[in-house]
Amino acid sequence: MIKVLDKLTVDQIAAGEVVERPLSIVKELVENAIDAGADAITVEVKGGGIDHIRVTDNGCGIEKSEIPTAFLRHATSKIIDAKDLLNLTSLGFRGEALSSIAAISKVELITRTHDSIVGTRYIIEGGEEVKSEEIGSPEGTTFIIRDVFYNTPARREFLKSKVTEANAISECMLTFSLSHPEIRFQFINDGKPKLKTAGDASLRTNIYYNFGSDLTRVLIPVEAKDNELVLTGYIAKPEFSRGNRSYMHYFVNGRYIKNNTIHAAIMDGYRDYLMNHRFPFVTLMLSVKPELVDVNIHPTKKEIRFRDEKPVYELFYHTIKDALDRITLIPEETLEDRRQVQETVITKAPEPFEKVRSVSTKEPEEVVDRSYIQQRFDKPTEVNEPSSFLSENLFREEEAPSFRIIGQVFETYWLIEYKEELLIIDQHAAHEKVLYERVVKKMRDKKGMSQSLLAPIVVSLSGKEQTTLLENSEAFLQIGFEWEDFGDREYLIKAVPTDFLNLDAREIFIDILDSLMDGMKGKKPEMILDRLATISCKAAVKGNNTLSIPEVKTLISEMLTLDEPYHCPHGRPTTISLSKYEFEKRFKR
């Protein structure tokens, strides 16, 4: 039987399209505050926003007579008819936010317009009006949201932990502070201030507030115009990059969005300057005539569509590439010599054997044989001998006397005589495998070896990064990192893994953190091992580096202790062999 649903059910279904989590409520209310002309907005949450959300602004306020209408579905002051959808200048426009929020929570509104002597206090719970009364209040609007999803417990069960929900709100407030530096934002979580901006209209200042001095030091201002498109903002030098997209922010007419065309243009602009699987920092603002963009294609307005995407791509791509082409990619001298090494990786041509690898496989260098590393994480496994070897398992400790080092060729490969075979060992791949297996074993045995730092390293972490670190603290300790909370969003790295002393400890720490943030649920060990494989590659001795005989003997002796020494963590061979028979056949003997 077909029947019309009751109002409460309809409202809750509609709310599900707009309010996915407490973050959705904060986003909608802050957007309304911006549209109301506020230049000061404070957001306070408790219990991840599930228990309590308070959003206060000094905007124009709501007329008393219009308050009940504001909570009706599709009630809005921002558009009149469908034609206005083609000329939107506001962040909000659908008129569903207040109705949806009121349908699944307990809402208290306190508001006063500039022309009113007193304000109004209005309470609505589950979509039903409870109270409306006059009250003394400052000009502007305050929304207090309590018990989110109290009347839809099934949806409440799908929320993340309160810490995770709070961090999502924190990230949202960060994007608002970037897109509207002229507004004073304040974010308070469980009574603790997490964000406070000056509202001085300086994007660079807000980048500093949110990301710290290390990033601000390498910012490049950009500004470009192409007909009706204007692009402004900052990008970072390639020496500052991350392992995920979390530092890529771009806005269209003040709206934080996701767009494949813009993302592709940014990555293509950085293509010649970043290593594979690295992502840049960008905060870019695109201004475009409203009629050239459609923002009404996604329920939460996360995505937009351009009437013509080609000029948008061209503007982003050429602006970024031209800016990077103009600067000198040699970093400033610092007390940390690691920065020189880091920059060398960016500007130096690939090693000869790396070139061969890049054309001989369709997989990116950082792609790891995941089935193998998962086995290695769980327990040592017996691995079949590679078919390229003619003999029995060569790398066994009892076979050590049979190895005779002949020498090195091309400053990369070592020739080893072993009984009736000639072994050719790639020093980089072999060292990479040794380092990787060494660290994995320590993780498995929970015996990470650390080296204390004379001068601890300070890192600034976002709320999401802090949560990820705390959730995976044991894994970091097993690798060999030691740290302590330094207050606010900063942490002190006091000790680093002994196996990676020659690398930038801050970079390694952030790389692992990035991989964990990107990893799917249940894949945490795999993501850590994936990143360790890449780090081992960086730490390993490179091709074109001459090793001494004692160093090679040490390397071979360590290979003898491995369960599977024949391939590096990325699946490339460490060793190939040529038999005596093959030599004799070639010489027609």
Short mmCIF file of C-alpha atoms in Angstrom, two decimals, residues 275 345 351 353-354 357 365-366 368 372-373 426-443 479 481 497-504 507-509 511-512 527-543 555 562 567-572 574:
data_model
loop_
_atom_site.label_atom_id
_atom_site.label_comp_id
_atom_site.label_asym_id
_atom_site.label_seq_id
_atom_site.Cartn_x
_atom_site.Cartn_y
_atom_site.Cartn_z
CA MET A 275 58.89 12.60 -6.37
CA VAL A 345 66.67 14.08 -4.02
CA GLU A 351 70.67 7.05 -10.72
CA PHE A 353 69.91 1.75 -12.35
CA GLU A 354 66.87 3.66 -11.14
CA ARG A 357 63.80 0.26 -13.17
CA GLU A 365 58.69 2.64 -7.50
CA GLU A 366 56.91 2.92 -4.17
CA VAL A 368 55.16 -2.75 -2.54
CA TYR A 372 54.63 -10.33 1.11
CA ILE A 373 54.96 -7.53 3.64
CA ASP A 426 72.93 -4.55 -6.62
CA GLN A 427 74.31 -2.73 -3.59
CA HIS A 428 71.33 -0.38 -3.31
CA ALA A 429 68.65 -3.07 -3.50
CA ALA A 430 70.58 -5.33 -1.13
CA HIS A 431 71.13 -2.61 1.47
CA GLU A 432 67.51 -1.53 1.12
CA LYS A 433 66.35 -5.08 1.89
CA VAL A 434 68.69 -5.39 4.88
CA LEU A 435 67.43 -2.14 6.40
CA TYR A 436 63.82 -3.05 5.79
CA GLU A 437 64.07 -6.54 7.29
CA ARG A 438 65.97 -5.17 10.25
CA VAL A 439 63.25 -2.65 11.11
CA VAL A 440 60.39 -5.10 10.46
CA LYS A 441 61.98 -7.62 12.81
CA LYS A 442 62.24 -4.99 15.53
CA MET A 443 58.60 -4.11 15.02
CA ILE A 479 59.99 1.50 14.99
CA PHE A 481 60.56 6.96 17.69
CA PRO A 497 65.26 4.89 14.73
CA THR A 498 68.95 4.03 14.66
CA ASP A 499 68.62 2.50 11.19
CA PHE A 500 67.53 5.80 9.66
CA LEU A 501 69.95 8.22 11.30
CA ASN A 502 71.17 9.51 7.95
CA LEU A 503 67.69 10.69 6.97
CA ASP A 504 65.53 13.64 7.95
CA GLU A 507 60.31 13.79 7.20
CA ILE A 508 60.22 10.10 8.21
CA PHE A 509 57.91 10.81 11.13
CA ASP A 511 55.67 10.23 6.12
CA ILE A 512 54.58 7.39 8.39
CA MET A 527 50.48 0.87 5.52
CA ILE A 528 53.33 1.17 8.01
CA LEU A 529 55.36 -1.51 6.26
CA ASP A 530 54.63 0.08 2.90
CA ARG A 531 56.07 3.36 4.14
CA LEU A 532 59.05 1.63 5.80
CA ALA A 533 59.89 0.05 2.45
CA THR A 534 60.08 3.50 0.86
CA ILE A 535 62.09 4.92 3.76
CA SER A 536 64.53 2.00 3.55
CA CYS A 537 65.00 2.83 -0.13
CA LYS A 538 65.93 6.40 0.80
CA ALA A 539 68.29 5.32 3.57
CA ALA A 540 70.08 2.63 1.57
CA VAL A 541 73.44 3.24 -0.05
CA LYS A 542 72.90 4.45 -3.60
CA GLY A 543 74.28 3.35 -6.90
CA LEU A 555 76.45 -6.21 3.75
CA LEU A 562 67.61 -12.81 6.05
CA HIS A 567 64.31 -9.16 -3.58
CA CYS A 568 64.10 -5.65 -2.20
CA PRO A 569 60.82 -4.65 -0.48
CA HIS A 570 59.49 -3.38 -3.82
CA GLY A 571 60.02 -6.73 -5.52
CA ARG A 572 63.18 -5.92 -7.50
CA THR A 574 68.98 -7.90 -5.18
#
